[in-house]
PDB file of C-alpha atoms in Angstrom:
ATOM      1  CA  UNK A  21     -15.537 -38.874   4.852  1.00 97.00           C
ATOM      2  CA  UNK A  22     -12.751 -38.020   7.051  1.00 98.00           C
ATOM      3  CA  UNK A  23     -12.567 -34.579   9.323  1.00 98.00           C
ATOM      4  CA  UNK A  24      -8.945 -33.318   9.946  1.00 98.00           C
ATOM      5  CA  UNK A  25      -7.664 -30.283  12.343  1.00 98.00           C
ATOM      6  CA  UNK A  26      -5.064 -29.185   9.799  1.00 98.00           C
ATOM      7  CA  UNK A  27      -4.332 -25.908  11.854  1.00 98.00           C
ATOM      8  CA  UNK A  28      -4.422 -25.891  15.643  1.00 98.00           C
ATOM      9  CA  UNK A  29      -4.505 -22.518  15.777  1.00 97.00           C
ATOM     10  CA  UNK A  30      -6.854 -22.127  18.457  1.00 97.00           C
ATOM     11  CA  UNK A  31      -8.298 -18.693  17.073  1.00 98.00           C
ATOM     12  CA  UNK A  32     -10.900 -16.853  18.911  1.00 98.00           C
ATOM     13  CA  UNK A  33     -13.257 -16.124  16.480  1.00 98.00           C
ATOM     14  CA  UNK A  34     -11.909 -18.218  12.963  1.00 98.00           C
ATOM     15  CA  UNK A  35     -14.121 -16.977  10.184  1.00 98.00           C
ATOM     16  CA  UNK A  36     -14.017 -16.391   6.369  1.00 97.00           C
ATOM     17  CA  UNK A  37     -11.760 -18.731   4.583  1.00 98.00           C
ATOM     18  CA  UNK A  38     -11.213 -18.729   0.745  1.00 98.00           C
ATOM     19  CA  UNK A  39      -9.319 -20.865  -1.778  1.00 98.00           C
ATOM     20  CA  UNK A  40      -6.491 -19.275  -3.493  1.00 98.00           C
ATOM     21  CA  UNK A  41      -6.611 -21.089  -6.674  1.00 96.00           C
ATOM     22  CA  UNK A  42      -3.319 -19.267  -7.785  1.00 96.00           C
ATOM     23  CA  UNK A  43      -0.966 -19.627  -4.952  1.00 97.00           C
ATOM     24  CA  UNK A  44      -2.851 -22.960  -3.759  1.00 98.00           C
ATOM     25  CA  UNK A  45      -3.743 -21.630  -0.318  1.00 98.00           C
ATOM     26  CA  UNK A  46      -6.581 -21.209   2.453  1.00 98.00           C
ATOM     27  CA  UNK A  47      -6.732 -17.431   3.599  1.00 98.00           C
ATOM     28  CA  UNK A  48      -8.419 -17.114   6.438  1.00 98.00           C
ATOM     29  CA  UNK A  49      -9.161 -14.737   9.472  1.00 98.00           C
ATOM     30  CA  UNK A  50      -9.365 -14.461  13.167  1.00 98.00           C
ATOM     31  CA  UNK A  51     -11.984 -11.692  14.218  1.00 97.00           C
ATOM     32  CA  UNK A  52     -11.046 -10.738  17.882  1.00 96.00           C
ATOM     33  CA  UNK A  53      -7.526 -11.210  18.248  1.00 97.00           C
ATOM     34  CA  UNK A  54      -7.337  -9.639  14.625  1.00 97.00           C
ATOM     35  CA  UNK A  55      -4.886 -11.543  12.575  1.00 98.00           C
ATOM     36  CA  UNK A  56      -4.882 -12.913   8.836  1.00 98.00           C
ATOM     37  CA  UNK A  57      -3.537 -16.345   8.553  1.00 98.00           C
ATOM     38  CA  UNK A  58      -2.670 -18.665   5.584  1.00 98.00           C
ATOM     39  CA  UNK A  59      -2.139 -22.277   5.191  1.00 98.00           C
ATOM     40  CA  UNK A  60      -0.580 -23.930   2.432  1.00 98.00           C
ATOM     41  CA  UNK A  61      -2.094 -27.605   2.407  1.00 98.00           C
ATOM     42  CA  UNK A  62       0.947 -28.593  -0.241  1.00 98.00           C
ATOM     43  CA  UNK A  63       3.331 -28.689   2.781  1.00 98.00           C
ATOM     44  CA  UNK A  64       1.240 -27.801   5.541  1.00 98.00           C
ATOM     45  CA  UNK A  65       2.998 -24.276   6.007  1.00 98.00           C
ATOM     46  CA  UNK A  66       1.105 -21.329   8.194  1.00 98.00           C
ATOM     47  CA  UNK A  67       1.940 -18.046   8.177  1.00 98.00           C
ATOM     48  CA  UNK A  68      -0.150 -14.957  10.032  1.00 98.00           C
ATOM     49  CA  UNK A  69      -0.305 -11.243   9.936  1.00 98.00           C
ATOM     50  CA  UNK A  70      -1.385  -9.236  13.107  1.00 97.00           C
ATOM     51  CA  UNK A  71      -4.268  -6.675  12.215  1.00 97.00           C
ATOM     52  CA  UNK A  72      -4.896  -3.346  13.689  1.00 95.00           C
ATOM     53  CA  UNK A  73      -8.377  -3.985  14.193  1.00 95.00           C
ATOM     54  CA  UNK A  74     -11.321  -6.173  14.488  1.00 96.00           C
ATOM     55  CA  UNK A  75     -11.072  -8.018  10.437  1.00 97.00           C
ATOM     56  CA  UNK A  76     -14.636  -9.694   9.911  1.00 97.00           C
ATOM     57  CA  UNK A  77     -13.979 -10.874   6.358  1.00 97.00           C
ATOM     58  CA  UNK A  78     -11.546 -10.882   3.473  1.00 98.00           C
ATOM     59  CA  UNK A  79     -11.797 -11.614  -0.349  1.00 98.00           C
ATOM     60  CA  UNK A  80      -8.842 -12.239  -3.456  1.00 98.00           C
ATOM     61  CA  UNK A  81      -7.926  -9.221  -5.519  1.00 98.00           C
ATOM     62  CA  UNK A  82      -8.003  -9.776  -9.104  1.00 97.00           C
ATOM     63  CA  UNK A  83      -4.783  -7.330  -9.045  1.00 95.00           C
ATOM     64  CA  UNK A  84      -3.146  -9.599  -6.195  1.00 96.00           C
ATOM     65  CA  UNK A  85      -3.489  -9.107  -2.305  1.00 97.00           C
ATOM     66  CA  UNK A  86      -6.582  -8.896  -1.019  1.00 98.00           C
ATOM     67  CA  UNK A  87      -9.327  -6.669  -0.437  1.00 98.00           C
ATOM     68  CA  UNK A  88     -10.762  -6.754   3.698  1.00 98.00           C
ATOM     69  CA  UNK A  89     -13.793  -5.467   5.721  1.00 98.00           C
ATOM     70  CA  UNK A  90     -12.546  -4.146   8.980  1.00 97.00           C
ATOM     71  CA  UNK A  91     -13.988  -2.979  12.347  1.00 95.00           C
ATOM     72  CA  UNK A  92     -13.013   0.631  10.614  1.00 93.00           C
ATOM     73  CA  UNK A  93     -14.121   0.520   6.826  1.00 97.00           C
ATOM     74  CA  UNK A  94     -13.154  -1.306   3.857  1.00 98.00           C
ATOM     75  CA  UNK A  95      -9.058  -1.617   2.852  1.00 98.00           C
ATOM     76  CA  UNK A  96      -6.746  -3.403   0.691  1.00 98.00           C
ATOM     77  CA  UNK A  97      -4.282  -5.708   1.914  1.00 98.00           C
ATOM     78  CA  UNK A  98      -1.385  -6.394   0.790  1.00 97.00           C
ATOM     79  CA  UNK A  99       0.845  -9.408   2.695  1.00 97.00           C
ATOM     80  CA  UNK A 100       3.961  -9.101   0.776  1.00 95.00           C
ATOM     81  CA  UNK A 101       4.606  -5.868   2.247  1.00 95.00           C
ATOM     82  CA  UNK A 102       2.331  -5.838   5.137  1.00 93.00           C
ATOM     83  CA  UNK A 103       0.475  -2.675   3.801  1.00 96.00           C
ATOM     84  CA  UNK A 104      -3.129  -1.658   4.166  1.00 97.00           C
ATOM     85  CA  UNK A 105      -4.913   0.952   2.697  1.00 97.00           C
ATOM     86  CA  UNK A 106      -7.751   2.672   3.662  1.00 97.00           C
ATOM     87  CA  UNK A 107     -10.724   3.175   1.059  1.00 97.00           C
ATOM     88  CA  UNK A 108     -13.782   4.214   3.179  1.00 97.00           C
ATOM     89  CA  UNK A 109     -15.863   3.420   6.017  1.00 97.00           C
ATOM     90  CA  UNK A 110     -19.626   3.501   5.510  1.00 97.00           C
ATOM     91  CA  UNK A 111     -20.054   3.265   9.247  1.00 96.00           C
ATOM     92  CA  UNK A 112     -17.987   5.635  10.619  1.00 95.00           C
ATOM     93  CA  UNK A 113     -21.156   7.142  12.295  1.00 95.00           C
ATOM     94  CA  UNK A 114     -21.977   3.790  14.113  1.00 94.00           C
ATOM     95  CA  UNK A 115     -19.030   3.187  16.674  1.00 94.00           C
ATOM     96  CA  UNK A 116     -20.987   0.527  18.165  1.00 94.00           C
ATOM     97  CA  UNK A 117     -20.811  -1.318  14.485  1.00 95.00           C
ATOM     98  CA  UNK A 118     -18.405  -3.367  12.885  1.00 95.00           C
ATOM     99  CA  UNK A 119     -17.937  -5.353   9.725  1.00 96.00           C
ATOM    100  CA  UNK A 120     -18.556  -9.240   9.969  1.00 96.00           C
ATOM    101  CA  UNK A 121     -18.683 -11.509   6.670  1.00 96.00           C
ATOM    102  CA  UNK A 122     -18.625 -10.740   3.263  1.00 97.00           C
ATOM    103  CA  UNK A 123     -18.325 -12.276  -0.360  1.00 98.00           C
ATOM    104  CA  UNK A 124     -17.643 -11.340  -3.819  1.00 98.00           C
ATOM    105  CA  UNK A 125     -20.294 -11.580  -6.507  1.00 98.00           C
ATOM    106  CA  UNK A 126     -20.250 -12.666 -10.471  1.00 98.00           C
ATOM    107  CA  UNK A 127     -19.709  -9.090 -11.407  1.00 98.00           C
ATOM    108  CA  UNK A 128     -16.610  -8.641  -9.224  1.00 98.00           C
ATOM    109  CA  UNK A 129     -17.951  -6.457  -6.586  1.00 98.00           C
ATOM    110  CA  UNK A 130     -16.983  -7.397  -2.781  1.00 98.00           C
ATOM    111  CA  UNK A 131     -19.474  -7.504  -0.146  1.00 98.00           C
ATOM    112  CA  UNK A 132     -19.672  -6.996   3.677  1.00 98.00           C
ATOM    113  CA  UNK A 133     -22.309  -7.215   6.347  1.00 97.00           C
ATOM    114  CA  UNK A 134     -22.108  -5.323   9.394  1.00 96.00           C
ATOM    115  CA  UNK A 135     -23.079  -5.937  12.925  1.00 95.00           C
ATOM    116  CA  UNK A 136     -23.658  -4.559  16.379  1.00 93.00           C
ATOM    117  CA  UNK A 137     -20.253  -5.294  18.173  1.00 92.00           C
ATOM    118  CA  UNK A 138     -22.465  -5.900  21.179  1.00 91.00           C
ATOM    119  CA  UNK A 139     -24.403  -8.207  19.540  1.00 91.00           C
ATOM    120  CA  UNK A 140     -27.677  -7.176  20.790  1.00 90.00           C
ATOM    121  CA  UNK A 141     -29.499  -4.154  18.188  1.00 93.00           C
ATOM    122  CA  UNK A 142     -30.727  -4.523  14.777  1.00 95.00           C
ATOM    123  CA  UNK A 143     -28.076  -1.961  13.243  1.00 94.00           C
ATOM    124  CA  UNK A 144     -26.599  -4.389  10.860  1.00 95.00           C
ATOM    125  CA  UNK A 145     -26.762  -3.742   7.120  1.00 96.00           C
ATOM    126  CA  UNK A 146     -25.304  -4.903   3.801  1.00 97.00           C
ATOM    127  CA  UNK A 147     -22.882  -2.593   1.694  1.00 98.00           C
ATOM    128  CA  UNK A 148     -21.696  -2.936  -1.810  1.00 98.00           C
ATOM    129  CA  UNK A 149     -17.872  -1.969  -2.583  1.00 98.00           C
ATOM    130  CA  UNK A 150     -17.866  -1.775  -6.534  1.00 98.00           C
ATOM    131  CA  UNK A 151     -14.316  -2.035  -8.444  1.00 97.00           C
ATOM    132  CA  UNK A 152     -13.883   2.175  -8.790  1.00 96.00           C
ATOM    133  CA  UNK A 153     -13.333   1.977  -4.626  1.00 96.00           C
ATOM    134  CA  UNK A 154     -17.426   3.372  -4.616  1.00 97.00           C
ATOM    135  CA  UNK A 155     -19.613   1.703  -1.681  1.00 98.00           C
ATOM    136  CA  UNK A 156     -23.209   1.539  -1.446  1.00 98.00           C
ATOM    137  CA  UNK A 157     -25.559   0.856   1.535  1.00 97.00           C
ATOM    138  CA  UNK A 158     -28.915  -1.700   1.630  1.00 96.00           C
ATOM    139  CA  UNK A 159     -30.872  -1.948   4.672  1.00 91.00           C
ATOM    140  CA  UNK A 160     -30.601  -5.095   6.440  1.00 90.00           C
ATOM    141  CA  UNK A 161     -31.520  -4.216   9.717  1.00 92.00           C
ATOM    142  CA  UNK A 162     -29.891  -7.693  11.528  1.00 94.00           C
ATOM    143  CA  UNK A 163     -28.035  -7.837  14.845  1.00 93.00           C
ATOM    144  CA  UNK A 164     -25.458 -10.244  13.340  1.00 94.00           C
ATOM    145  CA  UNK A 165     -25.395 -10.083   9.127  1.00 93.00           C
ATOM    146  CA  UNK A 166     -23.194 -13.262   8.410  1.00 95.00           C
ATOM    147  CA  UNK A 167     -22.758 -15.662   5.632  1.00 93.00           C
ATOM    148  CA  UNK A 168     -23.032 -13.966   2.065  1.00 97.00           C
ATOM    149  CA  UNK A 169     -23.255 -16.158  -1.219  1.00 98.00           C
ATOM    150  CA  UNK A 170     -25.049 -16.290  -4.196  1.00 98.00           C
ATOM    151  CA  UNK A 171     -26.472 -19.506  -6.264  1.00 98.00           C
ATOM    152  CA  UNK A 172     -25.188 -20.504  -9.115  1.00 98.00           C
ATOM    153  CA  UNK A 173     -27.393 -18.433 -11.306  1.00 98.00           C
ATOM    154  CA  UNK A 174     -26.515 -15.539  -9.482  1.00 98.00           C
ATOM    155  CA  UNK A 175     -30.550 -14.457  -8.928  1.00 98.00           C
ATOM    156  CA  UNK A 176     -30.476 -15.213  -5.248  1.00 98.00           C
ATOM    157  CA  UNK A 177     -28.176 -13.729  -2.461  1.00 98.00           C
ATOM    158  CA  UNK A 178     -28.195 -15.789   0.744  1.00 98.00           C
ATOM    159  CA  UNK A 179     -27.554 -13.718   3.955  1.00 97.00           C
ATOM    160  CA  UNK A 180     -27.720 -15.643   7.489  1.00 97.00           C
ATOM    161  CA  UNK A 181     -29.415 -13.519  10.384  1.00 96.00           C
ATOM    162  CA  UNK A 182     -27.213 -15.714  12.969  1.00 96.00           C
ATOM    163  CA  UNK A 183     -29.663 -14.033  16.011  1.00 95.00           C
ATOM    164  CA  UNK A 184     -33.016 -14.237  14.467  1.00 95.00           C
ATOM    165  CA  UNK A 185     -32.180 -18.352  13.463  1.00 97.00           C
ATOM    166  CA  UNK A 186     -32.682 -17.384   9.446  1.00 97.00           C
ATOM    167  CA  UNK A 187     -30.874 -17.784   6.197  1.00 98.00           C
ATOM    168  CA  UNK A 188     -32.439 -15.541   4.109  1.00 97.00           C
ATOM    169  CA  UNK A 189     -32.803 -15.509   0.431  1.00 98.00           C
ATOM    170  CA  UNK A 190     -33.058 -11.864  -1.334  1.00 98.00           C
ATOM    171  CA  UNK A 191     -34.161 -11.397  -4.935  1.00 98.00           C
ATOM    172  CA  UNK A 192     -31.158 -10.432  -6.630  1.00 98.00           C
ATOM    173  CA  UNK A 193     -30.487  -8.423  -9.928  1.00 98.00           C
ATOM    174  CA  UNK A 194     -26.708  -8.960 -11.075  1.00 98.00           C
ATOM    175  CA  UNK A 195     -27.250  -6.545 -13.538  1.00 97.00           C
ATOM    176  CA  UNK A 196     -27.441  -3.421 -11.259  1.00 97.00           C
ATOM    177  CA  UNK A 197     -26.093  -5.091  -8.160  1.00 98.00           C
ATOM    178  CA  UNK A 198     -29.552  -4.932  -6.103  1.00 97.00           C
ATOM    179  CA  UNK A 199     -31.041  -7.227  -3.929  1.00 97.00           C
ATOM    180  CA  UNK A 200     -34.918  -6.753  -4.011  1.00 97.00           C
ATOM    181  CA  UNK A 201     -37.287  -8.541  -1.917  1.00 97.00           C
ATOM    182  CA  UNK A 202     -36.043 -11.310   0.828  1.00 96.00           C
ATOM    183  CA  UNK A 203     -38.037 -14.334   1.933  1.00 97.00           C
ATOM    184  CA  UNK A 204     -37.210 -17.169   4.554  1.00 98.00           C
ATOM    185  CA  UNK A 205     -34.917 -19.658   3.168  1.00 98.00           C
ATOM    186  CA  UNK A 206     -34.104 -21.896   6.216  1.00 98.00           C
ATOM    187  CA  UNK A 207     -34.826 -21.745  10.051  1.00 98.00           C
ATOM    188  CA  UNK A 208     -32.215 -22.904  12.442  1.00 98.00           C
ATOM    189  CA  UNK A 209     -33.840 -24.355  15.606  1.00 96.00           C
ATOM    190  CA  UNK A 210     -32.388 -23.688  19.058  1.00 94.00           C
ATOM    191  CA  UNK A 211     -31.043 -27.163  19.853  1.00 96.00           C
ATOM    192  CA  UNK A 212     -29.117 -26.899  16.429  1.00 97.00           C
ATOM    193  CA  UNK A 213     -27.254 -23.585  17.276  1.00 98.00           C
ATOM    194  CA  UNK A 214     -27.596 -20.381  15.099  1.00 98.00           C
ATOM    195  CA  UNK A 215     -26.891 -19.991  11.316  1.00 98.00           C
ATOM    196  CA  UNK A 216     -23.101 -18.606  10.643  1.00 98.00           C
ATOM    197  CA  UNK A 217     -21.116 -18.588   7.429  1.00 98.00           C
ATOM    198  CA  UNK A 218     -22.688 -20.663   3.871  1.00 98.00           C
ATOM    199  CA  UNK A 219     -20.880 -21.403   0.789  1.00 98.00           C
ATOM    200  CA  UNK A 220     -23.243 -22.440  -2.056  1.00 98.00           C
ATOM    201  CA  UNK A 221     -21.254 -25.411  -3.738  1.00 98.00           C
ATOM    202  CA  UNK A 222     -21.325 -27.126  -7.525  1.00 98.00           C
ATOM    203  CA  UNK A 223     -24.637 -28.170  -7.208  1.00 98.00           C
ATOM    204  CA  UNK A 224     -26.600 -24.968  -6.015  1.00 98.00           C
ATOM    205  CA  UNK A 225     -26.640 -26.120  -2.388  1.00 98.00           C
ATOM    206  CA  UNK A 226     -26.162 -24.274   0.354  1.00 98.00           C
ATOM    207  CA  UNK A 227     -23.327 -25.488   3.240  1.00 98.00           C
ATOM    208  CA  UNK A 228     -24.255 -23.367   6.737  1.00 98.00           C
ATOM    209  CA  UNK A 229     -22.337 -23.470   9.743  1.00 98.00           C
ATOM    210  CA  UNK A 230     -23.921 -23.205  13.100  1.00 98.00           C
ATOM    211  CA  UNK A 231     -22.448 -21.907  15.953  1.00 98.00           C
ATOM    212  CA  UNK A 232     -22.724 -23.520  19.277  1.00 97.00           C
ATOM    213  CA  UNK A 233     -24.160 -26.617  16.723  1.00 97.00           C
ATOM    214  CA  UNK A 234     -21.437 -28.559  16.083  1.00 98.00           C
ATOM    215  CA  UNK A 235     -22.311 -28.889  12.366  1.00 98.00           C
ATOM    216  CA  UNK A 236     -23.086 -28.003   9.014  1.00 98.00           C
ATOM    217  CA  UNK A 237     -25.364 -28.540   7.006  1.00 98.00           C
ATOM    218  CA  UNK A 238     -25.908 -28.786   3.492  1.00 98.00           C
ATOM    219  CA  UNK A 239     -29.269 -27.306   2.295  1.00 98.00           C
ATOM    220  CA  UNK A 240     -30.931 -28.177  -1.080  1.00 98.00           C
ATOM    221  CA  UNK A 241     -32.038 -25.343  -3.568  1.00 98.00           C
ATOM    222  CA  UNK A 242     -35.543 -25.364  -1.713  1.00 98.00           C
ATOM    223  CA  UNK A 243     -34.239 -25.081   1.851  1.00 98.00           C
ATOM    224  CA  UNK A 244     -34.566 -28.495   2.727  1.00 98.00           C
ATOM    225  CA  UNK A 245     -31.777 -30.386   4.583  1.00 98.00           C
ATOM    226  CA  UNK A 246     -29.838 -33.171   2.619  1.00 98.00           C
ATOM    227  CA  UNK A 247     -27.511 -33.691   4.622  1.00 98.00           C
ATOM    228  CA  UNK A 248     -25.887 -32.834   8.119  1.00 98.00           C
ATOM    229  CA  UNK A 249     -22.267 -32.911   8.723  1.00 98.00           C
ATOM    230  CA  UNK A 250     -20.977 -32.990  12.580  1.00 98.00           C
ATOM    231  CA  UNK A 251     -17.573 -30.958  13.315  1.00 98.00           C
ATOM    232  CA  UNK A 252     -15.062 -32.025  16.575  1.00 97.00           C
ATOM    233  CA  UNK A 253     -15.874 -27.992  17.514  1.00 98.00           C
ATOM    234  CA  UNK A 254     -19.239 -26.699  18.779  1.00 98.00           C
ATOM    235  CA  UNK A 255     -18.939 -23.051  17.357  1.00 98.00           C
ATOM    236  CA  UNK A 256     -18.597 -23.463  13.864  1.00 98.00           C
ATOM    237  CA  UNK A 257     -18.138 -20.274  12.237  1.00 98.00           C
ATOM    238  CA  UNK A 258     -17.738 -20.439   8.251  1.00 98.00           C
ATOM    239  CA  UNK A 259     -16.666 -23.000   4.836  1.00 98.00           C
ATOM    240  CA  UNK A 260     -15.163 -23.123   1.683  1.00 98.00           C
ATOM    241  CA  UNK A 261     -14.353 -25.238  -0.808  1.00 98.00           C
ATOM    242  CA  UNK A 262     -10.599 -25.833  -2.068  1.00 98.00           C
ATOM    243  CA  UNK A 263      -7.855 -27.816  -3.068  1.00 98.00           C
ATOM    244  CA  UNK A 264      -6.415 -29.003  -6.729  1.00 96.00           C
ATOM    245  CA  UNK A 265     -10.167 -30.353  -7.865  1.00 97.00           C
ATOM    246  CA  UNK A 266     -12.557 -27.964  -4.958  1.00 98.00           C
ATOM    247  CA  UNK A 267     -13.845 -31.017  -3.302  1.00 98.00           C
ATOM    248  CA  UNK A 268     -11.490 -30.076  -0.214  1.00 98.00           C
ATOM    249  CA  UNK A 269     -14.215 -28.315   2.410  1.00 98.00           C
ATOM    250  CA  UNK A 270     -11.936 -26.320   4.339  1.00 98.00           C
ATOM    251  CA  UNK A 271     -14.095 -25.327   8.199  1.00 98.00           C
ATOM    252  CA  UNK A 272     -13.614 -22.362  10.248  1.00 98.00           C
ATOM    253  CA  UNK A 273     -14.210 -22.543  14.429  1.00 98.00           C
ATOM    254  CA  UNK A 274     -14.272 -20.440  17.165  1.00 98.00           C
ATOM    255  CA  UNK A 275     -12.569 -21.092  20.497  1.00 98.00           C
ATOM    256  CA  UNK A 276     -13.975 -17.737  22.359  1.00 98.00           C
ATOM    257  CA  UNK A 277     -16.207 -18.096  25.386  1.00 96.00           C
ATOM    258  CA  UNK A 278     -15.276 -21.824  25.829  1.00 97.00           C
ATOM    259  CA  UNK A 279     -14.367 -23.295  29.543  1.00 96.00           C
ATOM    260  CA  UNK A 280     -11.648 -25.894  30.067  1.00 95.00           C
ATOM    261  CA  UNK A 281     -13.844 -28.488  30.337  1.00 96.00           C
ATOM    262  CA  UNK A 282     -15.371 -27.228  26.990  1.00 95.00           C
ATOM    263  CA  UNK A 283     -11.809 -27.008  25.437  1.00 96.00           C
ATOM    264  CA  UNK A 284     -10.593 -30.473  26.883  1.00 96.00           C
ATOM    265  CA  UNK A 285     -13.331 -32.033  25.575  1.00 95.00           C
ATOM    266  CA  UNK A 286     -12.836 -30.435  21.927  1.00 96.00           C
ATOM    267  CA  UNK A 287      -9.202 -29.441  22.317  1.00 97.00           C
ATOM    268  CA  UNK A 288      -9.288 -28.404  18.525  1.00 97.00           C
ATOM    269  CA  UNK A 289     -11.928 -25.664  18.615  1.00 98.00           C
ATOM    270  CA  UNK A 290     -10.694 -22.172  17.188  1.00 98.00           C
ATOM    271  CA  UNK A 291      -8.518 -24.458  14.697  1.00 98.00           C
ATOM    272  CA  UNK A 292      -9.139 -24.923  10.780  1.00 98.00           C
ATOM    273  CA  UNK A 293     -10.277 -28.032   9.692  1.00 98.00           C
ATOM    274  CA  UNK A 294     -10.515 -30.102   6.049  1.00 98.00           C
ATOM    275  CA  UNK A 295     -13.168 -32.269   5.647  1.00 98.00           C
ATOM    276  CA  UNK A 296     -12.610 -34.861   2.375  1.00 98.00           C
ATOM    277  CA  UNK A 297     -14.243 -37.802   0.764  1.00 98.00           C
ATOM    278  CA  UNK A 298     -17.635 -35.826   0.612  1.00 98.00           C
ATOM    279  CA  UNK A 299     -17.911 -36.507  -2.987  1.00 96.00           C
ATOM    280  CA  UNK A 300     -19.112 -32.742  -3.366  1.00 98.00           C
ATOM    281  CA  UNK A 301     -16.858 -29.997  -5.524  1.00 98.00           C
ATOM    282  CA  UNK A 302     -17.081 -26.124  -4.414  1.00 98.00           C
ATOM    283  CA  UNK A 303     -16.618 -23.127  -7.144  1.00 96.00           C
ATOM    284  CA  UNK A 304     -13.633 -21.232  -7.753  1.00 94.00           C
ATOM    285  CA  UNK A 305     -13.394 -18.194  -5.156  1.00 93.00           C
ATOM    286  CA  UNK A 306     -14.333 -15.140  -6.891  1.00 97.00           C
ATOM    287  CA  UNK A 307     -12.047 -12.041  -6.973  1.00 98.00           C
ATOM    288  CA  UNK A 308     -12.711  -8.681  -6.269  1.00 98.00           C
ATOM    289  CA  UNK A 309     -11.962  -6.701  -9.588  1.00 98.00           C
ATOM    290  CA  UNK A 310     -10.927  -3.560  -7.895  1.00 93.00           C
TER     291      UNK A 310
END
């Protein structure tokens, strides 16, 4: 196994990355000094786009561009031209909210947790954006909603409550697009960190990144831990999996809050990093079909 910095970028709060199977990139975000960033691993070429506000998460567009959750609402992104527009914000009666992570399901439709900017209150909750641009709210009632996948059979949606320690598991109909009843799936302890982004991989485990752990780790189908994977940055943030054949795991950090000392001793935190040789392929990153 071997754990590369490929992007030194430094970010404040790196989160969210995806494979681009069709242009052969990682898109990925930076939360608090909002900015969309690419890498190309082909020739190691970055490229960024400044946001106008807080971007917690963005997915692929079946269409092309990309769809985004935003401290402001839901929008479509479009780098060629720089454009975003608008579609709605579900929250725009919670100013203390903001959007955080997100995913895209079987069925197409792109996902978003939000959270209380302040990171203290319970007003987080889970909203559905389906391809006709409608959006519709569950009750999640988590400081910090982060982390949204699905395994492979597409019955249970994982959500990490990073503040409560939990990755929960929600009954989940892909039918209707409904998550029914949730249960514990894992329990972070304290001296481990607290649950961030997960990316459920070929086999129908579960990759979670812990911030302020230093790691990730790699959950089987019951919750148990098979393996745990140390990262060169203590605030690990989120994971997918990419490259030519998906056995690429491509890391997101976060550099905020970190003192010099803490930055001298992991000079690459806030930077994206591919881990290889894990001997472990990802899926194909789903696209919104709106």
């Amino acid at each position: 196994m071997r754990i590369e910095c490929v992007v030194p970028a430094r970010a404040l709060v790196g989160e969210g990355p995806i494979w681009d199977d069709r242009g052969r990139v990682v898109w990925w975000v930076d939360i608090k000094a909002p900015a969309l960033h690419r890498y190309e691993p082909a020739t190691g070429a970055t490229k960024s786009w400044p946001m106008p506000s807080r971007l917690g998460t963005v997915a692929l567009r079946e269409r092309g561009g990309l769809v985004g959750a935003f401290k402001d609402g839901f929008a479509l992104i479009d780098p060629d031209s720089g454009a975003i527009t608008p579609l709605a914000d579900p929250e725009a009666h919670l100013p203390g909210n903001r959007f955080n992570d997100g995913g895209v399901d079987a069925a197409g439709r792109f996902w978003a947790g939000t959270m209380d900017d302040g990171e203290k209150d319970p007003t987080g909750h889970l909203y559905r954006l389906d391809p006709d641009g409608s959006v519709t709210g569950f009750e999640a009632a988590i400081a910090i909603t982060n982390g949204l996948d699905w395994s492979l059979d597409g019955r249970t949606f994982y959500v990490a409550d990073t503040p409560g320690g939990m990755i929960l598991a929600y009954d989940f109909d892909m039918a209707t697009g409904r998550p029914g009843a949730r249960r514990l799936f894992a329990r972070v302890p304290d001296a481990a960190g607290h649950p961030d982004g997960l990316v459920v991989d070929e086999e129908d485990h579960v990759w979670g990144a812990h911030w302020g752990g230093a790691r990730l780790t790699r959950y089987r189908p019951d919750g148990s831990i098979e393996r745990v994977v140390a990262m060169p940055a203590p605030q690990v943030t989120s994971a997918c999996f990419g490259g030519a054949d998906l056995d690429v795991l491509y890391v997101t950090t976060a550099a905020i809050g970190l003192d010099a000392a803490a930055l001298a001793a992991c000079p690459d935190a806030g930077g994206l990093f591919a881990v290889t040789g894990l001997g472990i392929r990802g899926r194909p990153s789903r696209r919104f079909a709106g």
